[in-house]
Coordinates of C-alpha atoms (C1' of nucleotides) and ligand atoms in Angstrom, one line a residue:
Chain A
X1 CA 8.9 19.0 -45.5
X2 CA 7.6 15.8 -45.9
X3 CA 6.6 15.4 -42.5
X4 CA 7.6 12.2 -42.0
X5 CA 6.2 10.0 -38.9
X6 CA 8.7 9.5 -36.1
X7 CA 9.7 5.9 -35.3
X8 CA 8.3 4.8 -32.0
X9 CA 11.8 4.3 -30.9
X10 CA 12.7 7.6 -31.0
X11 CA 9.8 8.9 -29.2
X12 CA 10.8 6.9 -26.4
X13 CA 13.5 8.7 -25.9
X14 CA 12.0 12.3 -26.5
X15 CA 10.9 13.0 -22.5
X16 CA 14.3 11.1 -21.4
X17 CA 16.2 14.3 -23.8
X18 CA 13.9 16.3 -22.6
X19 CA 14.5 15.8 -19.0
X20 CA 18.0 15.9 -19.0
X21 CA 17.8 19.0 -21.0
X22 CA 16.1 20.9 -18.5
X23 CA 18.6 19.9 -15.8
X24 CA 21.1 21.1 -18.0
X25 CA 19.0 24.7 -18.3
X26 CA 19.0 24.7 -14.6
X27 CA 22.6 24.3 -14.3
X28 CA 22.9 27.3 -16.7
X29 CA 24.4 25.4 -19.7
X30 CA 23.2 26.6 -23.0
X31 CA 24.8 24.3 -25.3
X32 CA 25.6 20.7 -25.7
X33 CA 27.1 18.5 -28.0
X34 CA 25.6 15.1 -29.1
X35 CA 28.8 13.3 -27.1
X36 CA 27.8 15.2 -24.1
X37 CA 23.8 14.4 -24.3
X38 CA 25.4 10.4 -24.7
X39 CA 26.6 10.2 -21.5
X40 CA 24.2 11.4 -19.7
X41 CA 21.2 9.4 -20.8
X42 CA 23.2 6.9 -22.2
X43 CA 21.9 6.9 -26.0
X44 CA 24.8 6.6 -28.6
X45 CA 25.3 9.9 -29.8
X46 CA 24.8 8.7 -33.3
X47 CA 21.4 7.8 -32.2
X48 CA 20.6 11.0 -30.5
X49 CA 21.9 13.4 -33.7
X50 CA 19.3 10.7 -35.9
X51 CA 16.8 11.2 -33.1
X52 CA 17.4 15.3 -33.4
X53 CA 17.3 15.2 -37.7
X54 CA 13.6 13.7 -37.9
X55 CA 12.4 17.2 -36.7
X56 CA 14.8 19.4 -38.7
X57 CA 18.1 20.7 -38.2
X58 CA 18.5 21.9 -34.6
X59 CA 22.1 21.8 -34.6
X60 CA 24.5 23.8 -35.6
X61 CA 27.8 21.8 -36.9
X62 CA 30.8 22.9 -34.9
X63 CA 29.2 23.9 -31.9
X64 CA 26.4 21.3 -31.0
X65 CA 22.6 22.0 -29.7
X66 CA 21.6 25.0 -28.3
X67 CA 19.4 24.2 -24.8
X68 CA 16.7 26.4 -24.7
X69 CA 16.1 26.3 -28.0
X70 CA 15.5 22.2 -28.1
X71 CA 13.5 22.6 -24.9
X72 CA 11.1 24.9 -26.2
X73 CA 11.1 22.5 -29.5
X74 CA 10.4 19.2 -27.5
X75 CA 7.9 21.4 -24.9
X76 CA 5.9 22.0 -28.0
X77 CA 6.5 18.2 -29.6
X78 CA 5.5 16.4 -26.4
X79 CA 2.6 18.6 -25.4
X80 CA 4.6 19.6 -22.2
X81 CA 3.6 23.4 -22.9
X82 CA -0.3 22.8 -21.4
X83 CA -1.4 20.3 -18.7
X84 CA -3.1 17.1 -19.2
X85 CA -5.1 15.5 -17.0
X86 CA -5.4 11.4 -16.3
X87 CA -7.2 9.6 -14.2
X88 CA -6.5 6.5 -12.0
X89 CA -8.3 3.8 -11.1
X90 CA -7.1 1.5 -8.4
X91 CA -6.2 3.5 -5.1
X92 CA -4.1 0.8 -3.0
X93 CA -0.6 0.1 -2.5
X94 CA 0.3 1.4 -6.1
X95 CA -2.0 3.8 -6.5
X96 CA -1.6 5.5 -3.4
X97 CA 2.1 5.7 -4.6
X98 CA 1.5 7.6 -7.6
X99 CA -1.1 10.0 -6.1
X100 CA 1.5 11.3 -4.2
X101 CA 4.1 11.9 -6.3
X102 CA 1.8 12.7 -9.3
X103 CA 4.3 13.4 -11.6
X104 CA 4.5 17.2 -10.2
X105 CA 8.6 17.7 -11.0
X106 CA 8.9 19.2 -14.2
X107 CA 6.5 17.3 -16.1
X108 CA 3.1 18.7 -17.0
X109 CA 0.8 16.1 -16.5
X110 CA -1.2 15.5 -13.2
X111 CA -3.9 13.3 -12.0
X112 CA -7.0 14.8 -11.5
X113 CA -9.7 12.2 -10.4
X114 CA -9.2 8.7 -9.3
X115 CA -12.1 6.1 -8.7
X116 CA -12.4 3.1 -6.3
X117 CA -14.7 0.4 -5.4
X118 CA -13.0 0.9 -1.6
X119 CA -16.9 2.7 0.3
X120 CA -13.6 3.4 3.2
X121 CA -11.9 6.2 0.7
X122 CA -14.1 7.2 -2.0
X123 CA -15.6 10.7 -1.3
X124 CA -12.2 11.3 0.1
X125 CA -9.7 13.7 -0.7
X126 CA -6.0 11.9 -1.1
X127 CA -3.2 14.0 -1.9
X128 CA -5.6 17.0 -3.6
X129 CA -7.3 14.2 -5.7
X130 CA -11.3 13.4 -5.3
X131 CA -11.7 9.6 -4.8
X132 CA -14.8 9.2 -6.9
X133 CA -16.7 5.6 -6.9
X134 CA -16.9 3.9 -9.6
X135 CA -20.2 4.1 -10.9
X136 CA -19.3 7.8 -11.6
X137 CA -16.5 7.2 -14.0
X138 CA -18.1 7.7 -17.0
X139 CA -19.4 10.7 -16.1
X140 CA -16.5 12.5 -14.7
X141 CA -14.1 11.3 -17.1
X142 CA -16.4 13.1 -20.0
X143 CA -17.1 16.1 -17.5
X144 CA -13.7 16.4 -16.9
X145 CA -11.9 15.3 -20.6
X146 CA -9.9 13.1 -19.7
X147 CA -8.5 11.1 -22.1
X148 CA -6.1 8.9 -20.5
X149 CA -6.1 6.3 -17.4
X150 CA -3.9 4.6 -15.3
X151 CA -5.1 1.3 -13.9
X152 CA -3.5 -0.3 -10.6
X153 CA -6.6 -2.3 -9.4
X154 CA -6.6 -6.3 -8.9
X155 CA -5.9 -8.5 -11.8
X156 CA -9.1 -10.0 -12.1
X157 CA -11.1 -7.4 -12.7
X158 CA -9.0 -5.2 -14.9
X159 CA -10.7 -6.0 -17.8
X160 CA -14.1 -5.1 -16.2
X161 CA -12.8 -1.4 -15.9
X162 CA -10.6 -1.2 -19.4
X163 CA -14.7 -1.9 -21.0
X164 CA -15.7 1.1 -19.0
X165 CA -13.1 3.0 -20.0
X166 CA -13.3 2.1 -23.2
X167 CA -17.2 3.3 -23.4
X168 CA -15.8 6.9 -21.7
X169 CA -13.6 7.0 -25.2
X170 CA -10.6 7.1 -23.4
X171 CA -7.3 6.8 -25.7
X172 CA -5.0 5.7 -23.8
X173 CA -4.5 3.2 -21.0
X174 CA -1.1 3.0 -18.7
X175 CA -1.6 -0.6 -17.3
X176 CA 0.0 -1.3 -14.3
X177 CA -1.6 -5.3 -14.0
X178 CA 0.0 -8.3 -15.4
X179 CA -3.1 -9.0 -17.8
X180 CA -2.9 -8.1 -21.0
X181 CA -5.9 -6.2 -22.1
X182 CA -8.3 -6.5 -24.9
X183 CA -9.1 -2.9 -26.7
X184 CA -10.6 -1.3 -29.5
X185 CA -8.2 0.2 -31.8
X186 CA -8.9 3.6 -31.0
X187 CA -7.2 2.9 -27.6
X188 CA -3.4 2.7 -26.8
X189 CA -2.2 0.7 -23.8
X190 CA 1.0 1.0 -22.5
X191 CA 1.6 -2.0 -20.2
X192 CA 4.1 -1.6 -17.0
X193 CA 4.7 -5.3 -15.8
X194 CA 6.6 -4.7 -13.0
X195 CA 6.8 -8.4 -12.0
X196 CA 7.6 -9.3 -15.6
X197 CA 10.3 -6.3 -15.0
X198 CA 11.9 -8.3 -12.1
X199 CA 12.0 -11.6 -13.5
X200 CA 13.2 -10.9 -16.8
X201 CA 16.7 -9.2 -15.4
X202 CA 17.1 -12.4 -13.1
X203 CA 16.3 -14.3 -16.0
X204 CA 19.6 -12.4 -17.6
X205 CA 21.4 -12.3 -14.8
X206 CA 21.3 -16.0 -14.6
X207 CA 21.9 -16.8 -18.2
X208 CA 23.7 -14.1 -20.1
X209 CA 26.5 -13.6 -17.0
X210 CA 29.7 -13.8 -17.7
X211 CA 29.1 -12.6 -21.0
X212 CA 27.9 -9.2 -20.3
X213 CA 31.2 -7.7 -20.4
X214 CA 32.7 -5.9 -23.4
X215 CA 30.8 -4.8 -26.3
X216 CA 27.2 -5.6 -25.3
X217 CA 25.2 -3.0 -23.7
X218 CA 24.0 -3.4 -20.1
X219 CA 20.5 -1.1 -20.2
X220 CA 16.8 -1.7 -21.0
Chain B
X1 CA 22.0 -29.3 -29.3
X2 CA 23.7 -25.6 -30.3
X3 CA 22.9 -24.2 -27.1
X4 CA 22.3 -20.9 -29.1
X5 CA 21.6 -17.8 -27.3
X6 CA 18.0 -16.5 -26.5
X7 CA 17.4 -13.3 -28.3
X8 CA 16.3 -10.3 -25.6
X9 CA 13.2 -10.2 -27.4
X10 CA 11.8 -13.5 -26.3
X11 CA 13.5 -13.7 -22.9
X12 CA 11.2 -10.7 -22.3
X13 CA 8.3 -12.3 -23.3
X14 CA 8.8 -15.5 -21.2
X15 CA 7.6 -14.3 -17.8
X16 CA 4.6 -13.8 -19.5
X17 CA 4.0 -16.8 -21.0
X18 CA 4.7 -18.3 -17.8
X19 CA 2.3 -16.7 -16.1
X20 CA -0.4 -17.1 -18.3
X21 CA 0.3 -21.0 -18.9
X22 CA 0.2 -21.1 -14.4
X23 CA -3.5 -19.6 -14.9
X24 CA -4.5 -22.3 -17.5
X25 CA -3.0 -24.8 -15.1
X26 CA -5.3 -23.6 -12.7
X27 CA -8.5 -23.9 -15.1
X28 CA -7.2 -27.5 -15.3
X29 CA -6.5 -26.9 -19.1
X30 CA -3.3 -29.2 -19.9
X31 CA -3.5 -28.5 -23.8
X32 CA -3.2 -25.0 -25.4
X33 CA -2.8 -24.0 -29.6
X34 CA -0.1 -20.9 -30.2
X35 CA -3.4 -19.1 -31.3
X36 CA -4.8 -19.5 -28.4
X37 CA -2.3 -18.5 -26.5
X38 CA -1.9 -15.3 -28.8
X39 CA -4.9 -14.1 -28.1
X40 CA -4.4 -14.2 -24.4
X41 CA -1.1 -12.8 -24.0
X42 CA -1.4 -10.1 -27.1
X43 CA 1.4 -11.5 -29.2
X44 CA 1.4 -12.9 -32.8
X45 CA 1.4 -16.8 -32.7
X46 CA 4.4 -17.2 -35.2
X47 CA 6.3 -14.9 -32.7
X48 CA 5.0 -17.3 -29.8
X49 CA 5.9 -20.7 -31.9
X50 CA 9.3 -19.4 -32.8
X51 CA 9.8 -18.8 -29.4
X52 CA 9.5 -21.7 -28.1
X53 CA 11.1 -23.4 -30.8
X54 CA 14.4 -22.0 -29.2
X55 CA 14.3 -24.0 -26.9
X56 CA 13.3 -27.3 -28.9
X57 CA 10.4 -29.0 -30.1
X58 CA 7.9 -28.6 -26.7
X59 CA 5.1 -29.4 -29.2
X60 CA 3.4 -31.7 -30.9
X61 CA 1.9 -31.3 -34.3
X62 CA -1.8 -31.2 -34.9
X63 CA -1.8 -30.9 -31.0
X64 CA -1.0 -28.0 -29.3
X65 CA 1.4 -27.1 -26.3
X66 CA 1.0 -29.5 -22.8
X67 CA 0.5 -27.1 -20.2
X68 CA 2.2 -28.8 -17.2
X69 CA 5.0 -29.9 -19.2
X70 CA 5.5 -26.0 -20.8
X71 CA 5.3 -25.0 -16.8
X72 CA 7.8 -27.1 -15.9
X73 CA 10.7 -26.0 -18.9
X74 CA 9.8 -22.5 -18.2
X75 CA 10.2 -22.9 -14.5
X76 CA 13.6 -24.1 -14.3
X77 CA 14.6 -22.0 -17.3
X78 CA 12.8 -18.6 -15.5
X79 CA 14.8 -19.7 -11.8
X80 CA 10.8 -19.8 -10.5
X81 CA 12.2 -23.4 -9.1
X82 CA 14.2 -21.7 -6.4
X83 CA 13.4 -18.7 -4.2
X84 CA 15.2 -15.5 -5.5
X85 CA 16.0 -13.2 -2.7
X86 CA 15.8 -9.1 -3.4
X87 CA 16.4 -5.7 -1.6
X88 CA 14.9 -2.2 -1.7
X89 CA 16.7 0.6 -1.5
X90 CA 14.6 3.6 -0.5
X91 CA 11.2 3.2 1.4
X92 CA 9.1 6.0 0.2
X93 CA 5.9 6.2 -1.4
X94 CA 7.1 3.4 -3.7
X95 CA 9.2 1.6 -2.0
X96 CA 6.1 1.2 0.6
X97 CA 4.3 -0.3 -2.5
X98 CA 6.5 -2.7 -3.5
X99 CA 7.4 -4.1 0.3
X100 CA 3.1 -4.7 0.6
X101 CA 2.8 -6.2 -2.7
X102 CA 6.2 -8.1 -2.3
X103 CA 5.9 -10.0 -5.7
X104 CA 4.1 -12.9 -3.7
X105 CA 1.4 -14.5 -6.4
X106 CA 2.9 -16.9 -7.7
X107 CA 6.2 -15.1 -8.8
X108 CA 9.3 -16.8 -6.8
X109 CA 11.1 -13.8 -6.3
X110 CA 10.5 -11.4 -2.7
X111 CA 12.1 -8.4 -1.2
X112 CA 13.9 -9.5 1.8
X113 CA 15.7 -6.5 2.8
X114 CA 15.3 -3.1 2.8
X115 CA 17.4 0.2 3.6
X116 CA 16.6 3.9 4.3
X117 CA 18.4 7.1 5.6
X118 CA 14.8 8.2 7.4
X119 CA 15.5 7.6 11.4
X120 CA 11.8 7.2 11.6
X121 CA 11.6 3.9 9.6
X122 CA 15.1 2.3 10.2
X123 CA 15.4 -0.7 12.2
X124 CA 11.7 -1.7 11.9
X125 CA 9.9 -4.2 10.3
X126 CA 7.4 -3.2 7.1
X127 CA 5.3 -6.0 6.0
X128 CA 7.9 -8.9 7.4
X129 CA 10.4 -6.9 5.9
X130 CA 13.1 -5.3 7.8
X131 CA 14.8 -2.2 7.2
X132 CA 18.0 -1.5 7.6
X133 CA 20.2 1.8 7.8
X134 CA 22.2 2.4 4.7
X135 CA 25.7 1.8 6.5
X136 CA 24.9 -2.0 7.0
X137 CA 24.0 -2.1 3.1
X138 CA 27.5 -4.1 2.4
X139 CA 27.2 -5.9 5.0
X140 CA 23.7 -7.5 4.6
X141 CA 24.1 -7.8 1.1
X142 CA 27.2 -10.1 1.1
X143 CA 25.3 -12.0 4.5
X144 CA 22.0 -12.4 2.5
X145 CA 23.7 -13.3 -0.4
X146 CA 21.9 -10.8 -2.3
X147 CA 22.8 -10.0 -6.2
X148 CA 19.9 -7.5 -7.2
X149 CA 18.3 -4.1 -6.1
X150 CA 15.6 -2.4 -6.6
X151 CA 16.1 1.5 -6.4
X152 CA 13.4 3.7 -5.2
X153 CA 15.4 6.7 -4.0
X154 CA 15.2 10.2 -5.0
X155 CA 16.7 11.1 -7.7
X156 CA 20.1 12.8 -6.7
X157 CA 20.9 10.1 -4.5
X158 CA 20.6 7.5 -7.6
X159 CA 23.9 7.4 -8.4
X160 CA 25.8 7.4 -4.8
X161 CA 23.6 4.5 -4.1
X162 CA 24.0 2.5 -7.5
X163 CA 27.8 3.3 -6.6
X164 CA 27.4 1.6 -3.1
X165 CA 25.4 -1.4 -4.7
X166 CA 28.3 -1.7 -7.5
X167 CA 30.8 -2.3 -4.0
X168 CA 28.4 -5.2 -2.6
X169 CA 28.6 -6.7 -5.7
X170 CA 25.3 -6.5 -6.4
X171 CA 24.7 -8.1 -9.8
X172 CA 21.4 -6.0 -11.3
X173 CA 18.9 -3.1 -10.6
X174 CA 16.1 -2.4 -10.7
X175 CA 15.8 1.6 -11.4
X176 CA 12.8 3.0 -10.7
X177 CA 14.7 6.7 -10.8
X178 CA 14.8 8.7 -13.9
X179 CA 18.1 9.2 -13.8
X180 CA 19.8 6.5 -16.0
X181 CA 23.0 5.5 -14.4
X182 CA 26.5 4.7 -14.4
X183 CA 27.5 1.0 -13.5
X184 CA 30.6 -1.2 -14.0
X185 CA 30.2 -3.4 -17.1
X186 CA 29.4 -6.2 -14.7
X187 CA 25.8 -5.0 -13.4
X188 CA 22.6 -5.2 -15.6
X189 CA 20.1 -2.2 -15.0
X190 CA 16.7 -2.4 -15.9
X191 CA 14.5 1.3 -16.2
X192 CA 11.5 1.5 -15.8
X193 CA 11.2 5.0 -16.0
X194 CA 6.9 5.6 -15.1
X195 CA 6.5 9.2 -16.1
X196 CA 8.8 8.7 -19.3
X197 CA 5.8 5.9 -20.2
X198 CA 3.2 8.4 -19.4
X199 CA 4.5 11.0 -21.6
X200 CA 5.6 8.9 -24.2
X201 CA 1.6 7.2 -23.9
X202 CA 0.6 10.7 -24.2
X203 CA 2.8 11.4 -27.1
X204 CA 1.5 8.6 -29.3
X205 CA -1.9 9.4 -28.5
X206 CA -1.7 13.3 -29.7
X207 CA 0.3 12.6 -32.8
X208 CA 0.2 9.3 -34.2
X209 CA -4.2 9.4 -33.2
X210 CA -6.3 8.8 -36.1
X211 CA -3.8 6.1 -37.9
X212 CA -3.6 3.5 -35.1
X213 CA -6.5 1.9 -36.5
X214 CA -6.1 -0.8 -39.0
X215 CA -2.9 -2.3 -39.4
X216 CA -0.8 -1.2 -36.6
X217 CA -0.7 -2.7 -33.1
X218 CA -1.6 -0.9 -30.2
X219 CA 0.6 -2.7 -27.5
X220 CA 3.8 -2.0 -25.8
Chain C
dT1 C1' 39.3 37.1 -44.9
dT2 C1' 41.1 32.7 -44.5
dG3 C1' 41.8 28.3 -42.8
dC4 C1' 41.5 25.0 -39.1
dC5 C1' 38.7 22.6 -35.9
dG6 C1' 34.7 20.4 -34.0
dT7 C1' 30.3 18.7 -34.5
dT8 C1' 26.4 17.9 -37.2
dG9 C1' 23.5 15.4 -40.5
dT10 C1' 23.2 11.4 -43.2
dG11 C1' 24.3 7.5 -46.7
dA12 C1' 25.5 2.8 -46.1
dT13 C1' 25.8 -1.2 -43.5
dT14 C1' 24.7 -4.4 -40.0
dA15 C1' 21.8 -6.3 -36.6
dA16 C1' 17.5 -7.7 -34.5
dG17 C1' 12.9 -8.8 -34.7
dC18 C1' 8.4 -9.8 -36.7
dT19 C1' 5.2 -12.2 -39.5
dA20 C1' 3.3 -14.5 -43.7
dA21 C1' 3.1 -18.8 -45.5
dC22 C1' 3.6 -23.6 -45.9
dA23 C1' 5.5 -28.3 -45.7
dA24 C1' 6.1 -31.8 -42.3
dG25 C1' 4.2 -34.5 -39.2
dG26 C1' 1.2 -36.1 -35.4
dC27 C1' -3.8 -36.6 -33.8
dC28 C1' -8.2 -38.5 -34.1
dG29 C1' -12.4 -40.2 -36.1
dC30 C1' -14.0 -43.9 -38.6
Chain D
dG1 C1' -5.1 -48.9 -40.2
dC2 C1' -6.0 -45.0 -42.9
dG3 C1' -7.0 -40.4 -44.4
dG4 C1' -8.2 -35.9 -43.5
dC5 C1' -7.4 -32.2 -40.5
dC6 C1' -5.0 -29.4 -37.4
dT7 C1' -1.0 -27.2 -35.5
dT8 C1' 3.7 -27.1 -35.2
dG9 C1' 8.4 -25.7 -36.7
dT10 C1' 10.9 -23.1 -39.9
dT11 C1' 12.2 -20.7 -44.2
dA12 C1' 12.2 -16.4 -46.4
dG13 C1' 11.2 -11.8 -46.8
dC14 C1' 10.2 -7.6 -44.7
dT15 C1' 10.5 -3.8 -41.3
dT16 C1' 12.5 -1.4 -37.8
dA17 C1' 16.4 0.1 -35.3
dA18 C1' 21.4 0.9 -34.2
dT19 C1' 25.8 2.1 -35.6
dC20 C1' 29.8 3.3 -38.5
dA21 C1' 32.1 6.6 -40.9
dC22 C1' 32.7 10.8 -43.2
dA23 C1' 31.6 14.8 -46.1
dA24 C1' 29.5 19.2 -45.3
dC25 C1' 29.4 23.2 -42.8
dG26 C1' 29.4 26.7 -39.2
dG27 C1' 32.2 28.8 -35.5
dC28 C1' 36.2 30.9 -34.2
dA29 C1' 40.9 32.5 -34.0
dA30 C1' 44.4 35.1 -36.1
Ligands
LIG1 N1 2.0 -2.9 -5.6 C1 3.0 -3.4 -6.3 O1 4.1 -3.2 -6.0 C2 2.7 -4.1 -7.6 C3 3.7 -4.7 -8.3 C4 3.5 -5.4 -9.5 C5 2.2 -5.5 -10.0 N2 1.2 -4.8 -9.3 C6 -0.1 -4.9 -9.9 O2 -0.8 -3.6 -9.8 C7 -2.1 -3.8 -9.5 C8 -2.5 -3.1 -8.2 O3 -1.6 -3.5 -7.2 P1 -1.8 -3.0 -5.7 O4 -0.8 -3.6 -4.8 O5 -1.9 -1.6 -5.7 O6 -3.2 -3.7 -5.3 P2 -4.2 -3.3 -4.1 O7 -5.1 -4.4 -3.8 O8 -3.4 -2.7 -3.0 O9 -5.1 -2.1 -4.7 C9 -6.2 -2.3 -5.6 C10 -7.2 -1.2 -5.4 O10 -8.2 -1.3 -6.5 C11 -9.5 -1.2 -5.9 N3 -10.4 -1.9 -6.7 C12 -10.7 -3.2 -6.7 N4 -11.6 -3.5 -7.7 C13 -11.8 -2.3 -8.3 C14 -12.6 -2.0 -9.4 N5 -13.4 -2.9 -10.1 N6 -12.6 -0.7 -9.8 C15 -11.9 0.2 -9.2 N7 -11.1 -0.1 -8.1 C16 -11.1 -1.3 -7.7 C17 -9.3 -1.8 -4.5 O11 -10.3 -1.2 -3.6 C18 -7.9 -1.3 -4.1 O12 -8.0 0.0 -3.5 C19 -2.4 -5.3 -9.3 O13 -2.9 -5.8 -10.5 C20 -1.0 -5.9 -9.2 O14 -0.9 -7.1 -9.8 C21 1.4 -4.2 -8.1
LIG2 N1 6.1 7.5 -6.5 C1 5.9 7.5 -7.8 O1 4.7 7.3 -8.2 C2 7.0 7.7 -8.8 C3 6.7 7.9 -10.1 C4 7.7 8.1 -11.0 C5 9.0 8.1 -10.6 N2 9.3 7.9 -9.3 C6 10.7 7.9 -8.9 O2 10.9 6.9 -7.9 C7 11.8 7.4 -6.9 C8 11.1 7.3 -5.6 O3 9.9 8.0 -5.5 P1 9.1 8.1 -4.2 O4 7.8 8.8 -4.6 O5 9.0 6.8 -3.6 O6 10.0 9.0 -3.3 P2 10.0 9.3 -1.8 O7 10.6 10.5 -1.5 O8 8.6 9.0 -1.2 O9 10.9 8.1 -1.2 C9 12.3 8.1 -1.2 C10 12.8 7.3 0.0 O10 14.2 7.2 -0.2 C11 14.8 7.5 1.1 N3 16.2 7.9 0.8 C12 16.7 9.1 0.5 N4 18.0 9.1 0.3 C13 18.4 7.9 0.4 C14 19.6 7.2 0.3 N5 20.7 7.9 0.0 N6 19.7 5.9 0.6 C15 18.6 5.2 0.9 N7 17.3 5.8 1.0 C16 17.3 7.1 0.8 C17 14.0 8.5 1.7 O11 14.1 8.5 3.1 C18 12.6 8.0 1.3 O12 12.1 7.1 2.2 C19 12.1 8.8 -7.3 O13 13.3 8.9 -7.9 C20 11.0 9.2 -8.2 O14 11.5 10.1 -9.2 C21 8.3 7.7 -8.4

DNA sequence: TTGCCGTTGTGATTAAGCTAACAAGGCCGC
DNA sequence: GCGGCCTTGTTAGCTTAATCACAACGGCAA
């Protein structure tokens, strides 16, 4: 009971087991080993049954992992059992992108308001989202309680909106520019370089070749 | 003159570096500390000195880093010296946003094919980029001489298309699916997974809260 | 009930990465 | 030309994470 804190690396992994546990759920399956869970997200099962033990013993030994009994577990654990809202700020090529999918398959999260300096879309309606302008952040995003933002505006003036964000106490930032941003510590950012993404696999592609074979692992 | 292998770790970092040392280039700053630097790109300045050391002494003591020279090393070593060819696989709501945005400022890589299953979009041109049916996949690959893919398919289709990319000898991917897939020892796949980081942001923020201050870092 | 089989949970080991700290060494002012 | 100062390059220790290997233990069949 000592309640001990989950390494970061294993939370990583929770909504990756989480996913592929509901697809199991769907496809009726209401137990799975540790070997079985391996293959499909490609996590060594030792990992996963170390993952599994920081919250208890789930498992039974012999049989493996009852399904709906680690989905309701990991429901609870990664707040999947009540909605949260996030905002997004930024509605061009990127942003449009993720209004429209908004994260609606099995994941309980949505976006809820997004802001813009753009006078052609804000006071629109994309997707079921209000386009609000800028100068009305603040408020909404206290109105509203949201907590967490995604940012897909220009480079250059990401900074600008993390310092309004940061005055809404938001806790959390998913930043989608290349710049890295300067917080308080009260805020968490999560940066997705997806540039940095692409050239860092050409960069192994290029370098680590012909050794990629054999024992070293080929993901992430 | 060991020639000793970059650890993953840095190789990720040195897009980044890159990319900061190009917009110092274009303050006309030719002279930059490892502090400095730090405090721009968010990562400790023995972590950045140690980095480059793997490659040699690019420093001078007392001095600091020369900016065009840095640019130059990190050029040829990141391929930014030669035009890296790309294609898209799936031209949806994010495949649409990666075509516009195309990786142009001053990144050396850009999507030069793309391929769909939707009649409506097949055989046109999207931002100078044309798309192609999937049945000519092989075929433009090989042509084009193209070794990576970005995937922005739906999910069930991930793996049928990975499995066509794996026969054009495609050597990495991009997997913008949340499916993680299964590839010949030979490819590299990179995830990046975008509602995994939004949960996972989420996560951190609702149970490790009150102790980021202090001590712990906030990034990545 | 008993005993075998399969799978967990975990100690021990190895690997990878980060960072404090500082000596070595070059820059720059005088 | 010299000495103080600044910043690198690197050693050492620490922290986190991955993996091996196996005893412990529940399921299940007879
Ligand atoms: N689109 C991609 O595929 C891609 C790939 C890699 C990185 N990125 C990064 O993602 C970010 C967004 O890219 P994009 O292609 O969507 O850009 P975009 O120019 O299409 O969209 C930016 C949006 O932000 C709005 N905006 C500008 N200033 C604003 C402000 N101060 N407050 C609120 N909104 C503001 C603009 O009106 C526009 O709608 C950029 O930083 C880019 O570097 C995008
Ligand atoms: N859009 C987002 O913001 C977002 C966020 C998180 C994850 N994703 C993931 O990214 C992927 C793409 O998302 P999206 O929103 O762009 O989807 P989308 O449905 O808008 O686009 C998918 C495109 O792929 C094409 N396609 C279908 N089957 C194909 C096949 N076999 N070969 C080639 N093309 C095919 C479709 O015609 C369509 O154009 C999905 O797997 C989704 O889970 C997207």
């Amino acid at each position: 009971m000592a309640e001990q804190r989950i390494p970061r690396a294993t939370a990583k992994r929770l909504p990756i087991y989480y996913r592929y546990l509901n697809i199991l759920l769907d496809a009726d399956k209401t137990r799975v080993s540790s070997t079985e869970l391996s293959e499909a997200v490609k996590v060594d099962s030792a990992t996963i049954r170390r993952d599994f033990s920081y919250f208890g013993a789930l498992g039974k030994r012999g049989y493996g992992y009852d399904v709906p009994k680690l989905i309701e577990f990991f429901k609870k654990i990664l707040n999947q059992d009540q909605l949260t809202n996030v905002a997004l700020v930024g509605v061009g090529n990127l942003g449009h992108a993720l209004l429209n999918f908004n994260f609606h398959q099995n994941s309980n999260v949505r976006i809820s308001a997004a802001f813009d300096v753009n006078d052609n879309i804000v006071n629109t309606v994309q997707s079921g989202v209000p386009i609000y302008p800028l100068s009305e952040m603040g408020k909404q995003l206290r109105d509203q309680q949201i907590a967490i933002a995604i940012i897909t505006v220009p480079e250059n003036t990401a900074q600008e909106v993390t310092d309004e964000l940061a005055k809404a106490d938001v806790r959390g930032i998913l930043n989608f520019t290349p710049r890295r941003l300067s917080v308080p510590d009260t805020i968490r950012v999560q940066n997705v370089d997806l540039t940095n993404e692409l050239q860092t696999l050409i960069y192994f592609i290029d370098n680590y070749g012909e050794l990629l074979g054999g024992n070293e692992k080929s993901q992430d």
